mmCIF file of C-alpha atoms in Angstrom:
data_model
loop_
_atom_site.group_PDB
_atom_site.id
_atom_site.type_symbol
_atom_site.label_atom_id
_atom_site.label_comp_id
_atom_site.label_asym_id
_atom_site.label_seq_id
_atom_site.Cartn_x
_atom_site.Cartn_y
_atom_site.Cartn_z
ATOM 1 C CA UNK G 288 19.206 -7.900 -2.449
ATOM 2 C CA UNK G 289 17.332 -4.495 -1.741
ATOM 3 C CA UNK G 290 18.364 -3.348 -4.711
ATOM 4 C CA UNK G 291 18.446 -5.700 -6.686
ATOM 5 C CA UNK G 292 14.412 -6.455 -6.414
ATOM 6 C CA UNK G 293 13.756 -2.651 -6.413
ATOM 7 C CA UNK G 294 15.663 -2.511 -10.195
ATOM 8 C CA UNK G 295 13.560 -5.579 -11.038
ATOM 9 C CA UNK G 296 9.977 -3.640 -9.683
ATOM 10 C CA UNK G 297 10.912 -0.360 -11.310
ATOM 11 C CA UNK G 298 12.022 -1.801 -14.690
ATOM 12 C CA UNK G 299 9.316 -4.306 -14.923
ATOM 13 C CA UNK G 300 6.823 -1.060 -14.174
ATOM 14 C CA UNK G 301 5.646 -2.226 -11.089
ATOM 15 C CA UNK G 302 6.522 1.469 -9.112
ATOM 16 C CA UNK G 303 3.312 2.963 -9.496
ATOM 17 C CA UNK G 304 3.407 6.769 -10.121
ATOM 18 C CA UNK G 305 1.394 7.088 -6.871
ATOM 19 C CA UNK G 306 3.596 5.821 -4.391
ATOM 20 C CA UNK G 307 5.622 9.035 -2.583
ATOM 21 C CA UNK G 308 7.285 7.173 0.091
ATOM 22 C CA UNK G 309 9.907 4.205 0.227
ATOM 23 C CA UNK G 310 10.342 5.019 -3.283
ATOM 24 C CA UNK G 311 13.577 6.361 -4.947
ATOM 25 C CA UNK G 312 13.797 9.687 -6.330
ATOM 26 C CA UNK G 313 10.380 11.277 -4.739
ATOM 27 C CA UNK G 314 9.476 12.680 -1.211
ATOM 28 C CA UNK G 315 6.645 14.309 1.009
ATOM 29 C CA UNK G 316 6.489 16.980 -0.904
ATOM 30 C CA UNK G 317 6.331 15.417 -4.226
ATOM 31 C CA UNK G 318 2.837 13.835 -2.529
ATOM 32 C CA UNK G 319 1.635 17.164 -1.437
ATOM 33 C CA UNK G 320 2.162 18.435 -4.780
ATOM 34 C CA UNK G 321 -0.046 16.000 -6.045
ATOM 35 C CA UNK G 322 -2.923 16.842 -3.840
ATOM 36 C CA UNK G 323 -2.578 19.812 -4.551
ATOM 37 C CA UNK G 324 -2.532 19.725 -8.129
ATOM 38 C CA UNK G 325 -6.015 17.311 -8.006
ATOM 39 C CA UNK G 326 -7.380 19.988 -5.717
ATOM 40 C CA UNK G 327 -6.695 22.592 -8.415
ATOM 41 C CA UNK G 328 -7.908 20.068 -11.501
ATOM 42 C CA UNK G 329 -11.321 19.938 -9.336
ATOM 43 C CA UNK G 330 -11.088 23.641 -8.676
ATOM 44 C CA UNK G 331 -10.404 24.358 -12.322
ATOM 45 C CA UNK G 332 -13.606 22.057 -14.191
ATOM 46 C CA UNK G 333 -16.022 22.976 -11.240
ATOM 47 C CA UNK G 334 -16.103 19.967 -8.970
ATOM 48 C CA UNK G 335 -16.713 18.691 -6.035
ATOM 49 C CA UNK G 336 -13.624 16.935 -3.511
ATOM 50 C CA UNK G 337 -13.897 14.499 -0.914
ATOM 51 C CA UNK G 338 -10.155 13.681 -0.057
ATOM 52 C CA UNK G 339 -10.447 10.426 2.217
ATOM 53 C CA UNK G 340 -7.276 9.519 4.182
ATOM 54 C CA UNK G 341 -7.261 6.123 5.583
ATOM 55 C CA UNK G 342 -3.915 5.803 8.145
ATOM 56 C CA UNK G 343 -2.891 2.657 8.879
ATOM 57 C CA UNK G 344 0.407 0.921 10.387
ATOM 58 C CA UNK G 345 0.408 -1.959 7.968
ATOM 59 C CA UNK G 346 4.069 -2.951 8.283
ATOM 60 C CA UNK G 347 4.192 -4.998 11.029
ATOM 61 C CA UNK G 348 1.198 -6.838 9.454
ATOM 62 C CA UNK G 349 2.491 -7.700 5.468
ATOM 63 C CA UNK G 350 1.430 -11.165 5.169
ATOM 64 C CA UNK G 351 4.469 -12.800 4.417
ATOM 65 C CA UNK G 352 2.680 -15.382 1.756
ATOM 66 C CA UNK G 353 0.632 -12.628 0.263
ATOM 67 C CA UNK G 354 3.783 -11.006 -0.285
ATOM 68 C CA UNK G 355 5.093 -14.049 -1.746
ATOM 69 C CA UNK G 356 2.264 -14.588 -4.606
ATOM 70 C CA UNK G 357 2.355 -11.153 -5.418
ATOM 71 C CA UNK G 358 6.309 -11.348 -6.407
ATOM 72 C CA UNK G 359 5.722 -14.835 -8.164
ATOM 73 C CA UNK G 360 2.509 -12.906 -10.369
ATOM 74 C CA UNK G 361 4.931 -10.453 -10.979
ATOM 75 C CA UNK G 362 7.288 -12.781 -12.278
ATOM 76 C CA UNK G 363 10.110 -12.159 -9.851
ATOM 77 C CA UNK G 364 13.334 -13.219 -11.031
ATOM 78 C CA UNK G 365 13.303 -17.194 -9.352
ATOM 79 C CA UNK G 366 17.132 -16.331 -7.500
ATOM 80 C CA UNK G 367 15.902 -13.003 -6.055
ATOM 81 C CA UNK G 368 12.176 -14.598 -5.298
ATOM 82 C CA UNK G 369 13.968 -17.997 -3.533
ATOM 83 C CA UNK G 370 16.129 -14.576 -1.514
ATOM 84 C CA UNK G 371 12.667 -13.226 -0.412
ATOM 85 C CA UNK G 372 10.929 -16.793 0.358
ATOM 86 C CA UNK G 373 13.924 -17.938 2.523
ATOM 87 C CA UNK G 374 14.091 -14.399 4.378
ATOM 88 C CA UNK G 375 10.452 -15.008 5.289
ATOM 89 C CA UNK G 376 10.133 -17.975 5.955
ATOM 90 C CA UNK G 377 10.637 -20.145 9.909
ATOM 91 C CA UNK G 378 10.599 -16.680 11.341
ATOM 92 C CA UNK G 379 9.823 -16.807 14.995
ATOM 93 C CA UNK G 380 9.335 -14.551 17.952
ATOM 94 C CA UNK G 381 10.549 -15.216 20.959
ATOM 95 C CA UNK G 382 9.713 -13.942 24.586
ATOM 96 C CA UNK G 383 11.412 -14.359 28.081
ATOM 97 C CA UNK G 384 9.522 -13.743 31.017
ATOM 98 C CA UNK G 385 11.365 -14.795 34.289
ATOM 99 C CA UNK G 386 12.222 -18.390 33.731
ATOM 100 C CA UNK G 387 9.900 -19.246 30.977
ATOM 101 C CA UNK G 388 10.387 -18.363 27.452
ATOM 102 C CA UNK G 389 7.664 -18.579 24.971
ATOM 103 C CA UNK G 390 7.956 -18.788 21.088
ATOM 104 C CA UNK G 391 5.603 -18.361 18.365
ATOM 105 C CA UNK G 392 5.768 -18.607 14.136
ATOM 106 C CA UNK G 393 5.676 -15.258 13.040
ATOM 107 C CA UNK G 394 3.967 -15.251 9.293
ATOM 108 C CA UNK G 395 3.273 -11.481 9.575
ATOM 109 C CA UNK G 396 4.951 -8.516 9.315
ATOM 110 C CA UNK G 397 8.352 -6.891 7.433
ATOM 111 C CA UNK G 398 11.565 -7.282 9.311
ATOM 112 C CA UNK G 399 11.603 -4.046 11.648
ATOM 113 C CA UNK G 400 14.523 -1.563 10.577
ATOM 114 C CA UNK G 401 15.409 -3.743 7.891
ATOM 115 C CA UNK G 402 16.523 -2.165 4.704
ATOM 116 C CA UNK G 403 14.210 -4.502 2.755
ATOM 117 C CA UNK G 404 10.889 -3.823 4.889
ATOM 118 C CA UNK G 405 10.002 -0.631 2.941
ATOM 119 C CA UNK G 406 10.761 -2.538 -0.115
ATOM 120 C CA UNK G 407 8.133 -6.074 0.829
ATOM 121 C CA UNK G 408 5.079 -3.102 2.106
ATOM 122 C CA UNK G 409 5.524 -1.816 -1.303
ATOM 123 C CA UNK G 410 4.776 -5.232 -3.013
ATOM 124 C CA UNK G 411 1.621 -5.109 -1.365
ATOM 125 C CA UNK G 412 0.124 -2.193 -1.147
ATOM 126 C CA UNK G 413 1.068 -1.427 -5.250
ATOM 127 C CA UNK G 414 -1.407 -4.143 -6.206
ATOM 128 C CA UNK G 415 -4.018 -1.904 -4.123
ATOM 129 C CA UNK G 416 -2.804 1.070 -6.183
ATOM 130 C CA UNK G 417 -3.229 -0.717 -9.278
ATOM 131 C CA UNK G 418 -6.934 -1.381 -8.012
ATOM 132 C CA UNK G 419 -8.008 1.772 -7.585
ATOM 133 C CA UNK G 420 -6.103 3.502 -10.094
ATOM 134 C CA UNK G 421 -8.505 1.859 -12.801
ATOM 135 C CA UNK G 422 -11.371 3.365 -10.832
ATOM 136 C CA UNK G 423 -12.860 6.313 -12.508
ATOM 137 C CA UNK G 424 -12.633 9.948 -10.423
ATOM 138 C CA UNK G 425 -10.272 8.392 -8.487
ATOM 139 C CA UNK G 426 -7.171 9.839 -7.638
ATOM 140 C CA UNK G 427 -4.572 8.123 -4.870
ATOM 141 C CA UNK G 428 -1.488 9.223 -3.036
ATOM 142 C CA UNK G 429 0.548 6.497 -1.219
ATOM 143 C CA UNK G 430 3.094 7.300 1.263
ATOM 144 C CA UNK G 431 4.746 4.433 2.646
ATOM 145 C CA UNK G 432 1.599 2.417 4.672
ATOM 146 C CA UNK G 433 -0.854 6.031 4.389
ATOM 147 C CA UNK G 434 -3.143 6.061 1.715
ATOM 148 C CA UNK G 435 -5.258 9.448 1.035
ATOM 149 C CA UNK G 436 -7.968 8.643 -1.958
ATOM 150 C CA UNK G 437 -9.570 11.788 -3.194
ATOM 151 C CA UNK G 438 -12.404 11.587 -4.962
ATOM 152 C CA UNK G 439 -14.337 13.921 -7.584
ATOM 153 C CA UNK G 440 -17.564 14.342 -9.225
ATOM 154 C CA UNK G 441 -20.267 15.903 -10.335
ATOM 155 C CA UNK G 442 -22.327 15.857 -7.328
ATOM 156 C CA UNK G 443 -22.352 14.987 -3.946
ATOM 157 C CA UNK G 444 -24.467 12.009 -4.648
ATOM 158 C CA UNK G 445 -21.734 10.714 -7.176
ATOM 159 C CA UNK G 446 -19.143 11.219 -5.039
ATOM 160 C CA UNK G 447 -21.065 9.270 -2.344
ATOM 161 C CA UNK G 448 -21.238 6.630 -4.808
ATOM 162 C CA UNK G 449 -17.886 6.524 -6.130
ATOM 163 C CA UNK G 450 -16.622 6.714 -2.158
ATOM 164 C CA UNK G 451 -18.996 3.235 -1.134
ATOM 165 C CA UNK G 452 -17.857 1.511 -4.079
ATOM 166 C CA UNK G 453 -13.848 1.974 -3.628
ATOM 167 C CA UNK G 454 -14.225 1.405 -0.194
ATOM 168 C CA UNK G 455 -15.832 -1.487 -0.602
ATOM 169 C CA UNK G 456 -13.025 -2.212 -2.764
ATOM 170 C CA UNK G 457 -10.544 -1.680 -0.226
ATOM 171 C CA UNK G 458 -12.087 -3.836 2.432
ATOM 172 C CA UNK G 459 -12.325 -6.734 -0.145
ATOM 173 C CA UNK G 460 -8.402 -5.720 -1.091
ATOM 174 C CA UNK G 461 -7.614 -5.523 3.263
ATOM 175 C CA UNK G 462 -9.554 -9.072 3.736
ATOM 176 C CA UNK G 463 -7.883 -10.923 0.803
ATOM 177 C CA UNK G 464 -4.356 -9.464 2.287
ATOM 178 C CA UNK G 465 -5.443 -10.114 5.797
ATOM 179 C CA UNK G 466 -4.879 -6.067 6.866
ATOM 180 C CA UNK G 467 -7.587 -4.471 8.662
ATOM 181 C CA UNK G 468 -8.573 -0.499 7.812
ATOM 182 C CA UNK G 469 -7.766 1.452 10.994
ATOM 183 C CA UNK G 470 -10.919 3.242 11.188
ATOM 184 C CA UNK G 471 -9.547 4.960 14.128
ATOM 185 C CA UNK G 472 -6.372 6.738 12.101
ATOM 186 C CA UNK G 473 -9.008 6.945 8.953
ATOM 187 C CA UNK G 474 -11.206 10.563 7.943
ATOM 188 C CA UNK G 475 -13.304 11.888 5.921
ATOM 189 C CA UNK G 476 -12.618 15.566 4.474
ATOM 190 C CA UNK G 477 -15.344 16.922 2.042
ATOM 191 C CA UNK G 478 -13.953 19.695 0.394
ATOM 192 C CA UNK G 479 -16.785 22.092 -1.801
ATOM 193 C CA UNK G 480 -15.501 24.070 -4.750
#
């Protein structure tokens, strides 16, 4: 099933370039590269770098029915969307304790170790991808659930600009997917040509 929905994302172009990790065919280093090469882009034309890195542990937290409307605007193939839905869906979690075991509906969160997991975080976060990636001076690298945005311009008061603007983009992105931005595991970088 794995497979199957990672053909459909990657031939219906919904594998952003962007994305280094739980995606076929590119690794760490293919993400470092890519800093790298924005670093030297910025180096090259004169300007000025921010890189922002926001870490987060966001796959224990997928919203299972966010996850769900983003396959069915992506037009998911109905078979390998009803797979998805069904995996998802009456999860619990259970806990014993002594004598007394307590259960609760789980709506939150990728099946740990699960082949798939990787696969359902990617779903998500791409439409965040997708949202920035339109954003002028912009420039993303996703691996798996860590996101570092990079930012040129001009000037530092562009830059400052640019930076308020896409984050208030990502907290508007976080609140509609019910994720919260780990300010703790987040940083800010300014990097001067």
């Amino acid at each position: 099933m794995t497979e199957r929905l990672n053909y459909f994302l990657e031939s219906a172009g919904h594998t952003p370039l962007q994305q280094y990790g739980f995606t076929a065919r590119k690794s760490t280093v293919d993400g470092i590269k890519a800093i790298s090469e924005l670093v030297s882009c910025c180096r090259r034309n004169g300007q000025v770098l921010p890189p922002s890195t926001g870490y987060s542990r966001r796959l224990d937290n997928a919203w299972h029915q966010g996850i769900l409307a983003r396959l069915w605007k992506l037009h998911c193939p109905p078979n390998i969307y009803s797979l998805v839905r069904d995996i998802l869906s009456e999860r619990t979690a259970h806990v014993a304790l002594g004598n007394s075991v307590s259960s609760i509906r789980v709506t939150k969160g990728c099946p740990q170790g699960s082949v798939l997991g990787p696969t359902l975080w990617n779903i998500i976060i791409n439409n965040l991808i997708a949202l920035l990636s339109i954003t002028p001076n912009v420039g993303i690298v996703v691996y798996a659930d860590d996101i570092m945005i990079m930012i040129q311009g001009p000037s530092t008061a562009a830059i400052l600009n640019t930076l308020q603007n896409t984050l208030e983009t990502i907290e508007k992105w976080c609140t509609g997917h019910r994720l919260e931005i780990s300010k703790e595991k987040s940083a800010l970088m300014p990097i001067f040509m």
